mmCIF file of C-alpha atoms in Angstrom:
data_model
loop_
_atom_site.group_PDB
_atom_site.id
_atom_site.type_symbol
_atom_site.label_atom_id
_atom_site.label_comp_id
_atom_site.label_asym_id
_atom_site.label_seq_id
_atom_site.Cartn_x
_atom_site.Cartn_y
_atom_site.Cartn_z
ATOM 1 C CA UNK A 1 89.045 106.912 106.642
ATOM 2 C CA UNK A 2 92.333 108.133 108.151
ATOM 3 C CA UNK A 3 94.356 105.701 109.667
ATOM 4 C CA UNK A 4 97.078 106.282 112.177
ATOM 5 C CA UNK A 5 100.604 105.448 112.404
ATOM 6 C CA UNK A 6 100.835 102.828 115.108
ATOM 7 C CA UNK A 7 102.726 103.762 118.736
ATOM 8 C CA UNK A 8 106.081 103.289 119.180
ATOM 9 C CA UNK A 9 106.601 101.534 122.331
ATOM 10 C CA UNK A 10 109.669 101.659 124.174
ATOM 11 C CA UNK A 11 111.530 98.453 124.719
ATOM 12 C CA UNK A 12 111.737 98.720 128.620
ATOM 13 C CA UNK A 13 107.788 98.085 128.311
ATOM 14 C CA UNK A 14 106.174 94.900 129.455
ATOM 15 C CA UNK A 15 103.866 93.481 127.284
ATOM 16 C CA UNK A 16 100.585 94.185 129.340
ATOM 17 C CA UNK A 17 101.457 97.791 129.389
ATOM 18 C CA UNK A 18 101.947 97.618 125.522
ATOM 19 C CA UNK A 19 98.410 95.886 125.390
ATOM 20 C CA UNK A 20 96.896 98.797 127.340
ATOM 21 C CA UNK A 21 98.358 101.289 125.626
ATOM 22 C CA UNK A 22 97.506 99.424 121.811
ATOM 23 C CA UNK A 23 93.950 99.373 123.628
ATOM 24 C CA UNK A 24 93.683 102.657 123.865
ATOM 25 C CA UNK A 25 95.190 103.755 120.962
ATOM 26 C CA UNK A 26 92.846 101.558 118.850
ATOM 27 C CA UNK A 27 89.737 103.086 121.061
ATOM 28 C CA UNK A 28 90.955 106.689 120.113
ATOM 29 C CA UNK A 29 91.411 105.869 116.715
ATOM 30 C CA UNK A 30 87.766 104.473 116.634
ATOM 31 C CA UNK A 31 86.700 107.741 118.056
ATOM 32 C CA UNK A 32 87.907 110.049 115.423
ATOM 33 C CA UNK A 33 86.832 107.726 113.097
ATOM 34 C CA UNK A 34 83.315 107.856 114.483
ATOM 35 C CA UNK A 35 83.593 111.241 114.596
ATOM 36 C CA UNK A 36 84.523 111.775 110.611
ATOM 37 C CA UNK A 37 81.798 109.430 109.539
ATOM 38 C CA UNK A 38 79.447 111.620 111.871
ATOM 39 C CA UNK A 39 80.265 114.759 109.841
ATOM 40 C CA UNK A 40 80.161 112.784 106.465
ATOM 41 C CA UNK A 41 76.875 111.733 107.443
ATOM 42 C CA UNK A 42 75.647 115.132 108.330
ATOM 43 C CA UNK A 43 76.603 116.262 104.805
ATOM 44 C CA UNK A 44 75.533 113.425 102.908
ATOM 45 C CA UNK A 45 72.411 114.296 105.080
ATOM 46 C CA UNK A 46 72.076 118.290 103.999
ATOM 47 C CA UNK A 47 72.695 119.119 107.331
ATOM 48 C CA UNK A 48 75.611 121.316 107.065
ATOM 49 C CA UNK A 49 74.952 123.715 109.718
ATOM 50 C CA UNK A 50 75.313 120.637 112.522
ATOM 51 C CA UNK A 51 78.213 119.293 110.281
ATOM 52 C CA UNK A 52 80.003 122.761 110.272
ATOM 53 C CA UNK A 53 79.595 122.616 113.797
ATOM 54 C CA UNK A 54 81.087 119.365 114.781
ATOM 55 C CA UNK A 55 83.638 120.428 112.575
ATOM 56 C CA UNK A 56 84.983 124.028 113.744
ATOM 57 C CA UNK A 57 84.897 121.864 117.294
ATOM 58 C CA UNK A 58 87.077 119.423 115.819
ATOM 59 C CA UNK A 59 89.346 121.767 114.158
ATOM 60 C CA UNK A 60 89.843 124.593 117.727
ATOM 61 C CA UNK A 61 91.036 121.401 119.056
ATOM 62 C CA UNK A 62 93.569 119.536 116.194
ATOM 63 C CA UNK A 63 93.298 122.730 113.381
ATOM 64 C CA UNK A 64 96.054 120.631 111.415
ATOM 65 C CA UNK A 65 93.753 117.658 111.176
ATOM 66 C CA UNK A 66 93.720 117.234 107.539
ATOM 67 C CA UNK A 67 90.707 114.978 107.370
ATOM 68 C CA UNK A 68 88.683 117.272 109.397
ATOM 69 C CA UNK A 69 89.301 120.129 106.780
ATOM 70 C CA UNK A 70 88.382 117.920 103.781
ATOM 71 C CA UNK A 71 85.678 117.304 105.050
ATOM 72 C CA UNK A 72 85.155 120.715 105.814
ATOM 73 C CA UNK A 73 85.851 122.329 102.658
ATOM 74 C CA UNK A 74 83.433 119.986 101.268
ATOM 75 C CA UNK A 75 80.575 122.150 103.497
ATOM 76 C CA UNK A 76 81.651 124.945 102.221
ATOM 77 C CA UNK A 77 81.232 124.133 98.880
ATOM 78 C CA UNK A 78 77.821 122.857 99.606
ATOM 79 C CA UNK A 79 76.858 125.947 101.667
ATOM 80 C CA UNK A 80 77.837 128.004 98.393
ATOM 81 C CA UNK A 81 81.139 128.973 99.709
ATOM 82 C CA UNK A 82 82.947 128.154 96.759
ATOM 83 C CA UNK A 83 85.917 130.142 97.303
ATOM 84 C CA UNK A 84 86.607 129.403 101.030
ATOM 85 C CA UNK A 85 86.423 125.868 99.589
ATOM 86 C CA UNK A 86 88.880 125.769 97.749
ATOM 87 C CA UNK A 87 91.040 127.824 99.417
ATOM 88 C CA UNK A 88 91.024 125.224 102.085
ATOM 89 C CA UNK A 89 91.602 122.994 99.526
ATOM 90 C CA UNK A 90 94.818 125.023 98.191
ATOM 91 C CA UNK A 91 96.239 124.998 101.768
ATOM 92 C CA UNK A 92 95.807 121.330 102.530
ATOM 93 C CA UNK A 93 97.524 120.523 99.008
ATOM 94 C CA UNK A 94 100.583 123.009 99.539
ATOM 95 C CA UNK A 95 100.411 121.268 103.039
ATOM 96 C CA UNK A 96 100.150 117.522 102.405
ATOM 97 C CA UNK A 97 100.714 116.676 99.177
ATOM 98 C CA UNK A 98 100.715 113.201 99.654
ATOM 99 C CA UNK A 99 97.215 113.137 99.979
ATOM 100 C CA UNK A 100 94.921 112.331 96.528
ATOM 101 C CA UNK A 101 91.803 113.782 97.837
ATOM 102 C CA UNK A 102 92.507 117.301 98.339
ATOM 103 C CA UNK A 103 94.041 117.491 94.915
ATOM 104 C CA UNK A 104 91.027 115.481 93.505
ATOM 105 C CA UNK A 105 88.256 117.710 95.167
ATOM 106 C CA UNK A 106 90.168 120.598 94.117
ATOM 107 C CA UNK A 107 90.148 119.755 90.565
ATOM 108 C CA UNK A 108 86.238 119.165 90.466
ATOM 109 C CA UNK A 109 85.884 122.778 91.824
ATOM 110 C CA UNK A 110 88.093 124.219 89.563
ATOM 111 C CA UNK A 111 86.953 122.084 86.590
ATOM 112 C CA UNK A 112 82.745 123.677 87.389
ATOM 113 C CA UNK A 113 84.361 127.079 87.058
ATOM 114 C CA UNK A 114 85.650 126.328 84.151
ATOM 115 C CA UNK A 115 89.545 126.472 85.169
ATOM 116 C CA UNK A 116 89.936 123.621 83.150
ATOM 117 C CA UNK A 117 94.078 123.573 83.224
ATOM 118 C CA UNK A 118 94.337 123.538 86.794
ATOM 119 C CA UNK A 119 91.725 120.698 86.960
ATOM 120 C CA UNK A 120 94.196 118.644 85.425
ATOM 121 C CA UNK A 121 97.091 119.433 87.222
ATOM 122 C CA UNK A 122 95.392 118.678 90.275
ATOM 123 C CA UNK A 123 93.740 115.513 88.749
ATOM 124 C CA UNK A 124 97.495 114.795 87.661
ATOM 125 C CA UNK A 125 98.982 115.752 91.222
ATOM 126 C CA UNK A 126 96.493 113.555 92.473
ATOM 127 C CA UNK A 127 97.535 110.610 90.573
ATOM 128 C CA UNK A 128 100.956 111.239 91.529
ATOM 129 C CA UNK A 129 100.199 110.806 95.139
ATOM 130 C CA UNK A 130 98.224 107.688 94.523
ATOM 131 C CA UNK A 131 98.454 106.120 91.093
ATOM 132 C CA UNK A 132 95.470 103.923 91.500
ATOM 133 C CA UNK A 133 93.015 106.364 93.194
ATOM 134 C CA UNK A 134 90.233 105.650 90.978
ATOM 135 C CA UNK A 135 87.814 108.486 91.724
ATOM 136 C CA UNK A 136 90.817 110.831 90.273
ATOM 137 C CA UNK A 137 90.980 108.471 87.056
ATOM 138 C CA UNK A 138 86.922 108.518 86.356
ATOM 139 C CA UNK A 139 87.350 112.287 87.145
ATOM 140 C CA UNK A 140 90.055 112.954 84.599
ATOM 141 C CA UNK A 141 88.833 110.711 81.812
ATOM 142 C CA UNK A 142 85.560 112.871 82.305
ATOM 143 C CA UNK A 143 88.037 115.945 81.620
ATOM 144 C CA UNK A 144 89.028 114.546 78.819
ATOM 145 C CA UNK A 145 85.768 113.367 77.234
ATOM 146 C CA UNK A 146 84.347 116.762 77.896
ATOM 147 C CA UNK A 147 87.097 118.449 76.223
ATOM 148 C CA UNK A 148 86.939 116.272 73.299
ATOM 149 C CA UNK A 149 83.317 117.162 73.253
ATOM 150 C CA UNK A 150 83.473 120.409 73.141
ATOM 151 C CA UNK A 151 86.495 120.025 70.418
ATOM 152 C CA UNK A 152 83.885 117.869 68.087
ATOM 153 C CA UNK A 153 80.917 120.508 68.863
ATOM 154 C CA UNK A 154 83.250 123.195 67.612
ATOM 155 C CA UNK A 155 84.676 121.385 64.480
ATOM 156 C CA UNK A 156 80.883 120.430 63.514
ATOM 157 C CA UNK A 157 79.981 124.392 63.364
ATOM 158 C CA UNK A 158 82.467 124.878 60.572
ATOM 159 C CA UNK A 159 81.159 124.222 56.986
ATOM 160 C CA UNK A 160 81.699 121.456 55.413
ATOM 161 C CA UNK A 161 83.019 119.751 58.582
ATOM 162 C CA UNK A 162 82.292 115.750 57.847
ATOM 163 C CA UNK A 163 79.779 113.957 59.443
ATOM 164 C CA UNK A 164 81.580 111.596 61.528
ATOM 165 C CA UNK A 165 82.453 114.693 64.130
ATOM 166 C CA UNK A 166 78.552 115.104 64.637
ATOM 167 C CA UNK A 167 78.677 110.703 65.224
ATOM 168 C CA UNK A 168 81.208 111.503 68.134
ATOM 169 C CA UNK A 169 79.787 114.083 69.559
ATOM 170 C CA UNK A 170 76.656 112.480 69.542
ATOM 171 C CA UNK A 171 78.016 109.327 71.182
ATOM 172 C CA UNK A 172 80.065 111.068 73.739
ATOM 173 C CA UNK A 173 77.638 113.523 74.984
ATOM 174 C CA UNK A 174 75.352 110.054 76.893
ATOM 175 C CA UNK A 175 78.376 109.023 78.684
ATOM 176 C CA UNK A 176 78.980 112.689 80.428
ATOM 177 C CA UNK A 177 75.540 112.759 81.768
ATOM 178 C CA UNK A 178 75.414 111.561 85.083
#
């Protein structure tokens, strides 16, 4: 979830007006918040039609909103609009870079077409923004067991090749099924 910097409140304001004003600031936030978890729902849901609605609403009104278009790139991708995905997903990294997710979501895209150098950066650019985003970490130690995989399925093909690559491939294969 999003969060929002807090207001900045003049100094001339009394305290009851800053309550008000923190009151409705926190019921706004709650709002969008609502409002995100309805989409996520939708699309955890399969209902991507209703969730592509809310979200082109969402996005005519704030079409900067950088949650909103995470969110929405992920309906794209599970509408079968693969490209639109991550082209969304291109333009919110270019645009906020700080954020792990984009660069994260990218990667798996790129990584199920097979672009697997520019699933790492992204993996990697993700980490930069957020060293200890965990989702990034599982996804790029998955890179790198698959790749290793695919090294030790190669190497086994070639005569002669000893028996302890067939071992590792054997034991890594389990731990990339999900």
């Amino acid at each position: 979830m999003r969060t929002f910097p807090p207001l900045l409140f003049r100094s001339v304001c009394t305290s009851m007006v800053r309550l008000m004003l923190a009151s409705l600031a926190l019921l706004g936030t709650t709002a969008w918040a609502d409002l995100y978890n309805d989409v996520e729902r939708l699309i955890r849901n399969g209902q991507y039609d209703r969730a592509s609605q809310i979200s082109d609403t969402r996005l005519k009104q704030a079409p900067n909103d950088p949650q909103m278009r995470l969110l929405r790139s992920r309906i794209f991708d599970a509408q079968g609009q693969v490209d639109e995905a991550i082209g969304l997903l291109e333009s919110l990294t270019l645009e906020f870079p700080e954020l792990p997710e984009p660069h994260n979501n990218l990667a798996v895209l790129y990584a199920r077409q097979g672009r697997t150098q520019e699933a790492l950066d992204s993996l990697n650019k993700a980490l930069l923004a957020r060293p200890d985003y965990t989702m990034a970490l599982e996804n790029l130690g998955d890179m790198h067991l698959g790749l290793a995989l695919q090294a030790y399925q190669r190497a086994s093909a070639i005569p002669a090749a000893p028996a302890s690559i067939g071992r590792k491939a054997t034991a890594i294969a389990p731990l990339l099924q999900r």
